[in-house]
Structures are given as structure tokens and as C-alpha cells.
Short mmCIF file of N, CA and C in Angstrom, two decimals:
data_model
loop_
_atom_site.label_atom_id
_atom_site.label_comp_id
_atom_site.label_asym_id
_atom_site.label_seq_id
_atom_site.Cartn_x
_atom_site.Cartn_y
_atom_site.Cartn_z
N UNK A 102 37.11 -15.59 8.26
CA UNK A 102 36.20 -14.53 7.92
C UNK A 102 36.71 -13.24 8.55
N UNK A 103 36.86 -12.19 7.77
CA UNK A 103 37.39 -10.94 8.29
C UNK A 103 36.36 -10.24 9.16
N UNK A 104 36.85 -9.36 10.02
CA UNK A 104 35.98 -8.63 10.93
C UNK A 104 35.04 -7.72 10.16
N UNK A 105 35.54 -7.05 9.12
CA UNK A 105 34.69 -6.15 8.32
C UNK A 105 33.54 -6.92 7.67
N UNK A 106 33.84 -8.08 7.13
CA UNK A 106 32.81 -8.89 6.49
C UNK A 106 31.77 -9.33 7.53
N UNK A 107 32.24 -9.72 8.70
CA UNK A 107 31.33 -10.14 9.77
C UNK A 107 30.44 -8.99 10.22
N UNK A 108 31.00 -7.80 10.36
CA UNK A 108 30.22 -6.64 10.78
C UNK A 108 29.17 -6.28 9.73
N UNK A 109 29.55 -6.35 8.45
CA UNK A 109 28.57 -6.07 7.38
C UNK A 109 27.44 -7.09 7.40
N UNK A 110 27.79 -8.33 7.67
CA UNK A 110 26.79 -9.40 7.71
C UNK A 110 25.82 -9.20 8.88
N UNK A 111 26.35 -8.82 10.03
CA UNK A 111 25.51 -8.56 11.20
C UNK A 111 24.60 -7.36 10.92
N UNK A 112 25.15 -6.32 10.31
CA UNK A 112 24.34 -5.13 10.00
C UNK A 112 23.21 -5.48 9.04
N UNK A 113 23.50 -6.28 8.04
CA UNK A 113 22.45 -6.68 7.08
C UNK A 113 21.38 -7.51 7.77
N UNK A 114 21.80 -8.40 8.63
CA UNK A 114 20.83 -9.25 9.34
C UNK A 114 19.92 -8.41 10.24
N UNK A 115 20.44 -7.35 10.83
CA UNK A 115 19.65 -6.51 11.72
C UNK A 115 18.77 -5.50 10.99
N UNK A 116 19.14 -5.14 9.77
CA UNK A 116 18.37 -4.13 9.04
C UNK A 116 17.42 -4.71 8.01
N UNK A 117 17.46 -6.01 7.77
CA UNK A 117 16.57 -6.66 6.80
C UNK A 117 15.86 -7.83 7.47
N UNK A 118 14.60 -8.00 7.14
CA UNK A 118 13.84 -9.10 7.75
C UNK A 118 14.03 -10.37 6.95
N UNK A 119 13.88 -11.48 7.63
CA UNK A 119 14.07 -12.78 7.02
C UNK A 119 12.87 -13.16 6.17
N UNK A 120 13.11 -13.94 5.14
CA UNK A 120 12.03 -14.45 4.30
C UNK A 120 11.75 -15.91 4.62
N UNK A 121 12.16 -16.34 5.80
CA UNK A 121 12.00 -17.74 6.18
C UNK A 121 10.54 -18.11 6.38
N UNK A 122 9.73 -17.23 6.95
CA UNK A 122 8.33 -17.57 7.22
C UNK A 122 7.56 -17.86 5.94
N UNK A 123 7.59 -16.95 4.92
CA UNK A 123 6.86 -17.29 3.69
C UNK A 123 7.43 -18.54 3.00
N UNK A 124 8.74 -18.74 3.09
CA UNK A 124 9.34 -19.91 2.46
C UNK A 124 8.89 -21.19 3.16
N UNK A 125 8.85 -21.17 4.48
CA UNK A 125 8.42 -22.35 5.24
C UNK A 125 6.94 -22.64 5.00
N UNK A 126 6.10 -21.60 4.98
CA UNK A 126 4.67 -21.80 4.73
C UNK A 126 4.45 -22.41 3.36
N UNK A 127 5.14 -21.88 2.35
CA UNK A 127 5.00 -22.43 0.99
C UNK A 127 5.48 -23.87 0.94
N UNK A 128 6.60 -24.15 1.57
CA UNK A 128 7.14 -25.52 1.57
C UNK A 128 6.19 -26.49 2.28
N UNK A 129 5.60 -26.07 3.39
CA UNK A 129 4.67 -26.93 4.13
C UNK A 129 3.44 -27.23 3.28
N UNK A 130 2.91 -26.20 2.58
CA UNK A 130 1.75 -26.42 1.73
C UNK A 130 2.06 -27.40 0.59
N UNK A 131 3.24 -27.26 -0.02
CA UNK A 131 3.63 -28.17 -1.09
C UNK A 131 3.82 -29.59 -0.55
N UNK A 132 4.44 -29.71 0.63
CA UNK A 132 4.64 -31.03 1.24
C UNK A 132 3.30 -31.69 1.56
N UNK A 133 2.36 -30.91 2.10
CA UNK A 133 1.05 -31.47 2.42
C UNK A 133 0.32 -31.93 1.16
N UNK A 134 0.41 -31.14 0.08
CA UNK A 134 -0.23 -31.52 -1.17
C UNK A 134 0.39 -32.81 -1.72
N UNK A 135 1.71 -32.92 -1.65
CA UNK A 135 2.39 -34.14 -2.13
C UNK A 135 2.05 -35.33 -1.24
N UNK A 136 1.97 -35.14 0.06
CA UNK A 136 1.63 -36.23 0.98
C UNK A 136 0.20 -36.71 0.72
N UNK A 137 -0.70 -35.77 0.47
CA UNK A 137 -2.08 -36.16 0.16
C UNK A 137 -2.13 -36.97 -1.13
N UNK A 138 -1.46 -36.46 -2.17
CA UNK A 138 -1.46 -37.18 -3.46
C UNK A 138 -0.84 -38.56 -3.30
N UNK A 139 0.24 -38.66 -2.56
CA UNK A 139 0.89 -39.95 -2.33
C UNK A 139 -0.01 -40.91 -1.56
N UNK A 140 -0.72 -40.39 -0.57
CA UNK A 140 -1.65 -41.22 0.20
C UNK A 140 -2.76 -41.76 -0.69
N UNK A 141 -3.31 -40.90 -1.55
CA UNK A 141 -4.37 -41.34 -2.47
C UNK A 141 -3.85 -42.42 -3.42
N UNK A 142 -2.64 -42.28 -3.91
CA UNK A 142 -2.07 -43.28 -4.82
C UNK A 142 -1.87 -44.61 -4.09
N UNK A 143 -1.34 -44.56 -2.86
CA UNK A 143 -1.13 -45.79 -2.09
C UNK A 143 -2.47 -46.47 -1.79
N UNK A 144 -3.47 -45.69 -1.39
CA UNK A 144 -4.79 -46.26 -1.12
C UNK A 144 -5.38 -46.91 -2.36
N UNK A 145 -5.20 -46.27 -3.53
CA UNK A 145 -5.72 -46.84 -4.78
C UNK A 145 -4.98 -48.13 -5.12
N UNK A 146 -3.67 -48.18 -4.87
CA UNK A 146 -2.90 -49.39 -5.16
C UNK A 146 -3.30 -50.55 -4.24
N UNK A 147 -3.70 -50.23 -3.01
CA UNK A 147 -4.10 -51.27 -2.06
C UNK A 147 -5.58 -51.66 -2.22
N UNK A 148 -6.28 -50.95 -3.12
CA UNK A 148 -7.69 -51.24 -3.35
C UNK A 148 -8.61 -50.75 -2.26
N UNK A 149 -8.17 -49.78 -1.47
CA UNK A 149 -8.98 -49.22 -0.39
C UNK A 149 -9.73 -47.99 -0.87
N UNK A 150 -10.72 -47.58 -0.08
CA UNK A 150 -11.49 -46.37 -0.43
C UNK A 150 -10.59 -45.14 -0.33
N UNK A 151 -10.76 -44.18 -1.26
CA UNK A 151 -9.95 -42.95 -1.22
C UNK A 151 -10.40 -42.04 -0.08
N UNK A 152 -9.50 -41.16 0.34
CA UNK A 152 -9.86 -40.15 1.35
C UNK A 152 -10.85 -39.15 0.76
N UNK A 153 -10.53 -38.58 -0.37
CA UNK A 153 -11.42 -37.63 -1.05
C UNK A 153 -11.79 -38.10 -2.45
N UNK A 154 -10.78 -38.41 -3.24
CA UNK A 154 -11.03 -38.84 -4.62
C UNK A 154 -9.90 -39.75 -5.06
N UNK A 155 -10.25 -40.77 -5.82
CA UNK A 155 -9.25 -41.70 -6.33
C UNK A 155 -8.43 -41.00 -7.42
N UNK A 156 -7.16 -41.41 -7.59
CA UNK A 156 -6.33 -40.78 -8.62
C UNK A 156 -6.97 -40.86 -10.01
N UNK A 157 -7.63 -41.95 -10.33
CA UNK A 157 -8.30 -42.07 -11.62
C UNK A 157 -9.42 -41.06 -11.77
N UNK A 158 -10.17 -40.84 -10.68
CA UNK A 158 -11.25 -39.85 -10.70
C UNK A 158 -10.69 -38.44 -10.86
N UNK A 159 -9.55 -38.17 -10.21
CA UNK A 159 -8.92 -36.84 -10.35
C UNK A 159 -8.46 -36.62 -11.78
N UNK A 160 -7.90 -37.66 -12.41
CA UNK A 160 -7.49 -37.54 -13.82
C UNK A 160 -8.67 -37.31 -14.73
N UNK A 161 -9.76 -38.01 -14.47
CA UNK A 161 -10.97 -37.82 -15.28
C UNK A 161 -11.53 -36.41 -15.08
N UNK A 162 -11.45 -35.89 -13.87
CA UNK A 162 -11.93 -34.53 -13.61
C UNK A 162 -11.09 -33.51 -14.35
N UNK A 163 -9.77 -33.75 -14.43
CA UNK A 163 -8.90 -32.84 -15.19
C UNK A 163 -9.23 -32.86 -16.68
N UNK A 164 -9.53 -34.06 -17.20
CA UNK A 164 -9.91 -34.16 -18.62
C UNK A 164 -11.24 -33.46 -18.86
N UNK A 165 -12.14 -33.53 -17.88
CA UNK A 165 -13.48 -32.94 -18.04
C UNK A 165 -13.50 -31.44 -17.78
N UNK A 166 -12.35 -30.85 -17.49
CA UNK A 166 -12.31 -29.41 -17.23
C UNK A 166 -12.81 -28.63 -18.43
N UNK A 167 -12.62 -29.16 -19.61
CA UNK A 167 -13.05 -28.42 -20.81
C UNK A 167 -14.57 -28.26 -20.87
N UNK A 168 -15.31 -29.05 -20.09
CA UNK A 168 -16.77 -28.92 -20.09
C UNK A 168 -17.27 -27.90 -19.08
N UNK A 169 -16.40 -27.40 -18.21
CA UNK A 169 -16.78 -26.41 -17.21
C UNK A 169 -16.95 -25.06 -17.90
N UNK A 170 -17.84 -24.23 -17.38
CA UNK A 170 -18.09 -22.90 -17.95
C UNK A 170 -16.79 -22.10 -17.98
N UNK A 171 -16.64 -21.33 -19.03
CA UNK A 171 -15.42 -20.54 -19.23
C UNK A 171 -15.20 -19.54 -18.10
N UNK A 172 -16.27 -19.02 -17.55
CA UNK A 172 -16.14 -18.04 -16.46
C UNK A 172 -15.43 -18.65 -15.26
N UNK A 173 -15.76 -19.92 -14.91
CA UNK A 173 -15.12 -20.58 -13.78
C UNK A 173 -13.65 -20.86 -14.07
N UNK A 174 -13.34 -21.20 -15.32
CA UNK A 174 -11.94 -21.42 -15.68
C UNK A 174 -11.13 -20.13 -15.56
N UNK A 175 -11.74 -19.03 -16.00
CA UNK A 175 -11.05 -17.74 -15.91
C UNK A 175 -10.83 -17.36 -14.45
N UNK A 176 -11.85 -17.54 -13.61
CA UNK A 176 -11.72 -17.22 -12.19
C UNK A 176 -10.62 -18.08 -11.56
N UNK A 177 -10.60 -19.36 -11.86
CA UNK A 177 -9.56 -20.24 -11.33
C UNK A 177 -8.18 -19.83 -11.80
N UNK A 178 -8.07 -19.48 -13.08
CA UNK A 178 -6.78 -19.03 -13.62
C UNK A 178 -6.31 -17.75 -12.97
N UNK A 179 -7.23 -16.81 -12.73
CA UNK A 179 -6.87 -15.55 -12.09
C UNK A 179 -6.40 -15.79 -10.65
N UNK A 180 -7.08 -16.68 -9.93
CA UNK A 180 -6.68 -16.98 -8.55
C UNK A 180 -5.28 -17.59 -8.52
N UNK A 181 -5.02 -18.55 -9.40
CA UNK A 181 -3.70 -19.17 -9.45
C UNK A 181 -2.64 -18.15 -9.84
N UNK A 182 -2.96 -17.27 -10.81
CA UNK A 182 -2.01 -16.23 -11.21
C UNK A 182 -1.73 -15.26 -10.07
N UNK A 183 -2.75 -14.87 -9.31
CA UNK A 183 -2.54 -13.96 -8.18
C UNK A 183 -1.67 -14.60 -7.10
N UNK A 184 -1.87 -15.88 -6.85
CA UNK A 184 -1.01 -16.57 -5.88
C UNK A 184 0.44 -16.58 -6.37
N UNK A 185 0.63 -16.83 -7.66
CA UNK A 185 1.98 -16.81 -8.23
C UNK A 185 2.62 -15.44 -8.15
N UNK A 186 1.86 -14.39 -8.47
CA UNK A 186 2.39 -13.03 -8.40
C UNK A 186 2.73 -12.68 -6.96
N UNK A 187 1.87 -13.08 -6.02
CA UNK A 187 2.13 -12.82 -4.60
C UNK A 187 3.44 -13.48 -4.15
N UNK A 188 3.66 -14.71 -4.56
CA UNK A 188 4.90 -15.41 -4.19
C UNK A 188 6.13 -14.73 -4.80
N UNK A 189 6.01 -14.28 -6.04
CA UNK A 189 7.13 -13.58 -6.69
C UNK A 189 7.41 -12.26 -5.98
N UNK A 190 6.37 -11.51 -5.62
CA UNK A 190 6.55 -10.22 -4.92
C UNK A 190 7.21 -10.45 -3.56
N UNK A 191 6.76 -11.46 -2.83
CA UNK A 191 7.37 -11.76 -1.52
C UNK A 191 8.83 -12.13 -1.69
N UNK A 192 9.14 -12.86 -2.75
CA UNK A 192 10.53 -13.29 -2.96
C UNK A 192 11.44 -12.13 -3.36
N UNK A 193 10.91 -11.16 -4.11
CA UNK A 193 11.76 -10.11 -4.66
C UNK A 193 11.76 -8.81 -3.87
N UNK A 194 10.83 -8.63 -2.95
CA UNK A 194 10.77 -7.35 -2.25
C UNK A 194 11.99 -7.19 -1.33
N UNK A 195 12.27 -5.94 -1.01
CA UNK A 195 13.49 -5.61 -0.27
C UNK A 195 13.46 -6.11 1.17
N UNK A 196 12.33 -6.10 1.80
CA UNK A 196 12.15 -6.54 3.18
C UNK A 196 13.06 -5.80 4.17
N UNK A 197 13.17 -4.50 3.97
CA UNK A 197 14.01 -3.68 4.83
C UNK A 197 13.24 -3.30 6.09
N UNK A 198 13.87 -3.47 7.23
CA UNK A 198 13.28 -3.04 8.49
C UNK A 198 13.51 -1.54 8.65
N UNK A 199 12.69 -0.88 9.46
CA UNK A 199 12.90 0.57 9.66
C UNK A 199 14.06 0.83 10.61
N UNK A 200 15.25 0.46 10.17
CA UNK A 200 16.46 0.63 10.96
C UNK A 200 17.59 1.08 10.05
N UNK A 201 18.58 1.70 10.65
CA UNK A 201 19.76 2.16 9.91
C UNK A 201 21.01 1.86 10.72
N UNK A 202 22.12 1.76 10.01
CA UNK A 202 23.39 1.60 10.70
C UNK A 202 24.07 2.95 10.79
N UNK A 203 24.75 3.18 11.88
CA UNK A 203 25.52 4.40 12.09
C UNK A 203 27.00 4.06 12.02
N UNK A 204 27.78 5.03 11.60
CA UNK A 204 29.21 4.79 11.44
C UNK A 204 29.87 4.52 12.78
N UNK A 205 30.67 3.47 12.80
CA UNK A 205 31.48 3.14 13.96
C UNK A 205 32.67 2.34 13.47
N UNK A 206 33.84 2.63 14.02
CA UNK A 206 35.05 1.93 13.58
C UNK A 206 35.18 0.54 14.19
N UNK A 207 34.59 0.32 15.35
CA UNK A 207 34.83 -0.92 16.06
C UNK A 207 33.67 -1.90 16.08
N UNK A 208 32.46 -1.43 15.86
CA UNK A 208 31.31 -2.32 16.01
C UNK A 208 30.18 -1.89 15.08
N UNK A 209 29.10 -2.62 15.10
CA UNK A 209 27.92 -2.27 14.32
C UNK A 209 26.94 -1.56 15.25
N UNK A 210 26.52 -0.38 14.85
CA UNK A 210 25.52 0.36 15.60
C UNK A 210 24.27 0.43 14.75
N UNK A 211 23.19 -0.21 15.22
CA UNK A 211 21.93 -0.23 14.50
C UNK A 211 20.93 0.59 15.30
N UNK A 212 20.29 1.55 14.60
CA UNK A 212 19.36 2.46 15.26
C UNK A 212 18.03 2.40 14.53
N UNK A 213 16.95 2.35 15.30
CA UNK A 213 15.61 2.37 14.74
C UNK A 213 15.34 3.74 14.14
N UNK A 214 14.56 3.80 13.06
CA UNK A 214 14.24 5.07 12.41
C UNK A 214 13.51 6.03 13.35
N UNK A 215 12.77 5.48 14.33
CA UNK A 215 12.06 6.35 15.28
C UNK A 215 13.04 7.13 16.15
N UNK A 216 14.19 6.55 16.44
CA UNK A 216 15.20 7.25 17.24
C UNK A 216 15.77 8.41 16.43
N UNK A 217 16.03 8.17 15.15
CA UNK A 217 16.53 9.24 14.28
C UNK A 217 15.47 10.33 14.14
N UNK A 218 14.21 9.94 13.99
CA UNK A 218 13.13 10.92 13.87
C UNK A 218 13.03 11.77 15.14
N UNK A 219 13.19 11.14 16.29
CA UNK A 219 13.14 11.88 17.56
C UNK A 219 14.28 12.88 17.66
N UNK A 220 15.48 12.48 17.26
CA UNK A 220 16.63 13.40 17.31
C UNK A 220 16.43 14.57 16.35
N UNK A 221 15.92 14.28 15.16
CA UNK A 221 15.67 15.35 14.19
C UNK A 221 14.58 16.29 14.68
N UNK A 222 13.55 15.76 15.31
CA UNK A 222 12.48 16.61 15.84
C UNK A 222 13.00 17.53 16.94
N UNK A 223 13.84 16.99 17.80
CA UNK A 223 14.41 17.81 18.87
C UNK A 223 15.27 18.94 18.31
N UNK A 224 16.14 18.62 17.34
CA UNK A 224 17.00 19.66 16.75
C UNK A 224 16.18 20.70 15.99
N UNK A 225 15.16 20.27 15.25
CA UNK A 225 14.31 21.21 14.50
C UNK A 225 13.55 22.11 15.46
N UNK A 226 13.03 21.55 16.55
CA UNK A 226 12.29 22.35 17.53
C UNK A 226 13.21 23.36 18.20
N UNK A 227 14.43 22.93 18.55
CA UNK A 227 15.38 23.87 19.16
C UNK A 227 15.74 25.00 18.21
N UNK A 228 15.98 24.67 16.93
CA UNK A 228 16.35 25.70 15.96
C UNK A 228 15.20 26.66 15.67
N UNK A 229 13.96 26.17 15.74
CA UNK A 229 12.81 27.01 15.46
C UNK A 229 12.31 27.75 16.70
N UNK A 230 12.73 27.30 17.87
CA UNK A 230 12.27 27.92 19.10
C UNK A 230 10.82 27.58 19.42
N UNK A 231 10.43 26.34 19.07
CA UNK A 231 9.06 25.89 19.36
C UNK A 231 9.11 24.68 20.27
N UNK A 232 7.94 24.31 20.76
CA UNK A 232 7.81 23.12 21.60
C UNK A 232 8.07 21.87 20.75
N UNK A 233 8.75 20.87 21.29
CA UNK A 233 8.98 19.65 20.51
C UNK A 233 7.69 18.97 20.04
N UNK A 234 6.58 19.19 20.76
CA UNK A 234 5.30 18.62 20.34
C UNK A 234 4.78 19.26 19.06
N UNK A 235 5.33 20.39 18.68
CA UNK A 235 4.90 21.08 17.46
C UNK A 235 5.69 20.61 16.24
N UNK A 236 6.50 19.59 16.42
CA UNK A 236 7.33 19.08 15.34
C UNK A 236 6.98 17.62 15.08
N UNK A 237 6.74 17.30 13.82
CA UNK A 237 6.45 15.93 13.42
C UNK A 237 7.49 15.51 12.38
N UNK A 238 8.19 14.42 12.64
CA UNK A 238 9.21 13.94 11.72
C UNK A 238 8.86 12.50 11.35
N UNK A 239 8.85 12.24 10.06
CA UNK A 239 8.69 10.88 9.56
C UNK A 239 9.93 10.52 8.75
N UNK A 240 10.47 9.35 9.03
CA UNK A 240 11.67 8.90 8.34
C UNK A 240 11.26 7.77 7.41
N UNK A 241 11.46 7.99 6.11
CA UNK A 241 11.18 6.97 5.11
C UNK A 241 12.46 6.28 4.70
N UNK A 242 12.39 5.63 3.57
CA UNK A 242 13.56 4.87 3.10
C UNK A 242 14.75 5.77 2.80
N UNK A 243 14.52 6.90 2.13
CA UNK A 243 15.61 7.81 1.77
C UNK A 243 15.41 9.24 2.25
N UNK A 244 14.23 9.55 2.80
CA UNK A 244 13.90 10.93 3.12
C UNK A 244 13.40 11.06 4.55
N UNK A 245 13.84 12.12 5.21
CA UNK A 245 13.31 12.49 6.52
C UNK A 245 12.48 13.75 6.30
N UNK A 246 11.18 13.64 6.56
CA UNK A 246 10.29 14.78 6.35
C UNK A 246 9.98 15.42 7.69
N UNK A 247 10.30 16.72 7.79
CA UNK A 247 10.09 17.48 9.02
C UNK A 247 8.94 18.44 8.79
N UNK A 248 7.89 18.34 9.62
CA UNK A 248 6.75 19.26 9.55
C UNK A 248 6.72 20.02 10.88
N UNK A 249 6.82 21.33 10.77
CA UNK A 249 6.92 22.17 11.95
C UNK A 249 5.71 23.10 12.01
N UNK A 250 5.06 23.17 13.15
CA UNK A 250 3.95 24.11 13.36
C UNK A 250 4.45 25.19 14.30
N UNK A 251 4.62 26.42 13.79
CA UNK A 251 5.18 27.49 14.64
C UNK A 251 4.18 27.96 15.69
N UNK A 252 4.71 28.66 16.69
CA UNK A 252 3.84 29.30 17.67
C UNK A 252 3.22 30.51 17.00
N UNK A 253 1.94 30.68 17.21
CA UNK A 253 1.20 31.76 16.56
C UNK A 253 1.82 33.12 16.87
N UNK A 254 2.11 33.88 15.82
CA UNK A 254 2.65 35.22 15.96
C UNK A 254 4.16 35.30 16.01
N UNK A 255 4.85 34.18 16.10
CA UNK A 255 6.31 34.18 16.15
C UNK A 255 6.87 33.59 14.85
N UNK A 256 7.71 34.34 14.15
CA UNK A 256 8.26 33.83 12.89
C UNK A 256 9.31 32.74 13.15
N UNK A 257 9.44 31.86 12.16
CA UNK A 257 10.42 30.78 12.23
C UNK A 257 11.42 30.97 11.10
N UNK A 258 12.71 30.90 11.44
CA UNK A 258 13.76 31.00 10.43
C UNK A 258 13.91 29.63 9.76
N UNK A 259 13.36 29.51 8.57
CA UNK A 259 13.35 28.23 7.86
C UNK A 259 14.76 27.73 7.60
N UNK A 260 15.67 28.62 7.20
CA UNK A 260 17.04 28.23 6.90
C UNK A 260 17.76 27.67 8.13
N UNK A 261 17.47 28.23 9.30
CA UNK A 261 18.09 27.72 10.53
C UNK A 261 17.59 26.31 10.82
N UNK A 262 16.31 26.07 10.59
CA UNK A 262 15.75 24.74 10.82
C UNK A 262 16.35 23.74 9.84
N UNK A 263 16.40 24.11 8.54
CA UNK A 263 16.97 23.21 7.52
C UNK A 263 18.43 22.91 7.84
N UNK A 264 19.20 23.93 8.23
CA UNK A 264 20.60 23.73 8.56
C UNK A 264 20.76 22.81 9.76
N UNK A 265 19.92 23.00 10.80
CA UNK A 265 20.02 22.16 11.99
C UNK A 265 19.67 20.71 11.67
N UNK A 266 18.63 20.50 10.87
CA UNK A 266 18.23 19.13 10.50
C UNK A 266 19.30 18.48 9.65
N UNK A 267 19.82 19.20 8.66
CA UNK A 267 20.87 18.64 7.81
C UNK A 267 22.14 18.34 8.60
N UNK A 268 22.46 19.21 9.58
CA UNK A 268 23.63 18.97 10.43
C UNK A 268 23.44 17.71 11.27
N UNK A 269 22.24 17.50 11.79
CA UNK A 269 21.97 16.29 12.59
C UNK A 269 22.08 15.03 11.74
N UNK A 270 21.57 15.11 10.50
CA UNK A 270 21.66 13.97 9.59
C UNK A 270 23.13 13.68 9.27
N UNK A 271 23.90 14.73 9.00
CA UNK A 271 25.32 14.55 8.68
C UNK A 271 26.08 13.98 9.88
N UNK A 272 25.76 14.44 11.09
CA UNK A 272 26.43 13.94 12.29
C UNK A 272 26.16 12.47 12.53
N UNK A 273 24.93 12.04 12.24
CA UNK A 273 24.59 10.63 12.49
C UNK A 273 25.27 9.71 11.48
N UNK A 274 25.51 10.20 10.27
CA UNK A 274 26.15 9.41 9.20
C UNK A 274 25.45 8.06 9.03
N UNK A 275 24.10 8.12 8.96
CA UNK A 275 23.30 6.90 8.86
C UNK A 275 23.41 6.30 7.47
N UNK A 276 23.33 4.96 7.43
CA UNK A 276 23.33 4.23 6.16
C UNK A 276 22.07 3.39 6.10
N UNK A 277 21.27 3.46 5.06
CA UNK A 277 21.38 4.30 3.87
C UNK A 277 21.19 5.77 4.24
N UNK A 278 21.85 6.64 3.47
CA UNK A 278 21.82 8.07 3.79
C UNK A 278 20.41 8.67 3.63
N UNK A 279 20.19 9.76 4.36
CA UNK A 279 18.91 10.45 4.34
C UNK A 279 19.03 11.83 3.72
N UNK A 280 17.97 12.25 3.06
CA UNK A 280 17.82 13.63 2.62
C UNK A 280 16.69 14.22 3.44
N UNK A 281 16.74 15.51 3.72
CA UNK A 281 15.68 16.11 4.52
C UNK A 281 14.75 16.93 3.64
N UNK A 282 13.51 16.98 4.07
CA UNK A 282 12.50 17.83 3.44
C UNK A 282 11.78 18.52 4.58
N UNK A 283 11.89 19.84 4.65
CA UNK A 283 11.33 20.59 5.77
C UNK A 283 10.14 21.41 5.30
N UNK A 284 9.04 21.29 6.06
CA UNK A 284 7.84 22.06 5.77
C UNK A 284 7.45 22.80 7.03
N UNK A 285 7.25 24.10 6.88
CA UNK A 285 6.79 24.91 8.01
C UNK A 285 5.36 25.32 7.70
N UNK A 286 4.44 24.93 8.59
CA UNK A 286 3.03 25.20 8.36
C UNK A 286 2.79 26.71 8.34
N UNK A 287 1.82 27.11 7.52
CA UNK A 287 1.50 28.54 7.39
C UNK A 287 0.74 29.05 8.60
N UNK A 288 -0.04 28.20 9.21
CA UNK A 288 -0.80 28.62 10.39
C UNK A 288 -0.12 28.07 11.63
N UNK A 289 -0.05 28.91 12.65
CA UNK A 289 0.59 28.49 13.88
C UNK A 289 -0.42 27.98 14.88
N UNK A 290 0.09 27.57 16.03
CA UNK A 290 -0.80 27.15 17.10
C UNK A 290 -0.56 28.02 18.32
N UNK A 291 -1.54 28.16 19.13
CA UNK A 291 -1.47 29.01 20.29
C UNK A 291 -0.74 28.28 21.40
N UNK A 292 0.16 28.99 22.05
CA UNK A 292 0.90 28.40 23.17
C UNK A 292 2.33 28.14 22.79
N UNK A 293 3.09 27.62 23.75
CA UNK A 293 4.51 27.40 23.56
C UNK A 293 4.79 26.20 22.80
#
């Protein structure tokens, strides 16, 4: 296995969450249902009392489903369909953790999105000449949104803030790449 392939595999493992928990829960539920059905069949073959219902009684209940009110059948069908849709969504969703990889020639560098947000907030605050507490940065899947509240009475050079944020994003060379969206509030706050 090449080093590049190994590093990509480690990066993927660190930036995506495992789907083992939902798979194990589903498998355990299916195993329990099969074990119950098998137990009922064995008990019926031995002529012993069933735990809940004999296999013949379960078959008769399935045949008698047509006599149940249509509303109950619809509700049951909707519940089963929702469980199926939920399982499909869990299987197909991206399951990306809020982490990114940074460029490195020798190793894998994985950084939490909060660290990137903190660095962007610091650079935006420095470029705007405001307190870092007046800057809020949220990092999404593809976008870093910077919201800056200026000090009351002091203008903020929007282009300098955008340039500083974009420069910080370019310097980090994070994967997947980020685009910035900068918003400067119209009303300022009193103090530094």
C-alpha cells in the first residue's frame, strides 16, 4: 500500500463518521426478530406453549389483516415506510464530521472547523480594527460566514476584511475548499 493511499485513507477516516452504529443496531434487531421466530417454531414443533403466539396463529392473523380497518393498515404502512426511508437516509448521507484536512507533504493534518473559524475571526478582527468578540464566524460545508459588528462611530474597510479572510483561507489550503461570505453589521456596538 503506497504512502499517499494510506494518508488519504487516514484523512477520510478522520473527516467522516462511521456508519457502524446504525448498521449494528439494525442487524441486532433483525437477529432478535429471527431468533424469536425460530424459538416460536421450535416450541410449536415440540408441542409446548408459545412465548407470545404460535406460528399458526401468526399466519392466521396475517390472513385476517384484510378484516382490520383501513385506517390502521394505512398507519402501519406509513410507519413501515418511514422506517425504511430512515434507513435509506442513514445509509446514503455523507456523514461528514466538522473537520478539514490541511495541505502537508509528509503527513495528514486534520483540523476541526472551530479552529478554522477562530483563525478567520482573529484575522477579520485585526483587519477591521475591532475586538475579536465583535466577530462571529461559522464554518459550513463549503462556506465560511463572517459577521462583524463594528465599533460605534468607526468605519470598517470591508475590502480589507474580505481580503484578510480570503488570504487566511488560501493560506490554510483546507480540503474541502472554503468560500467566504462577509457581512458587516450596519449598527455598531459601544466600546472596543
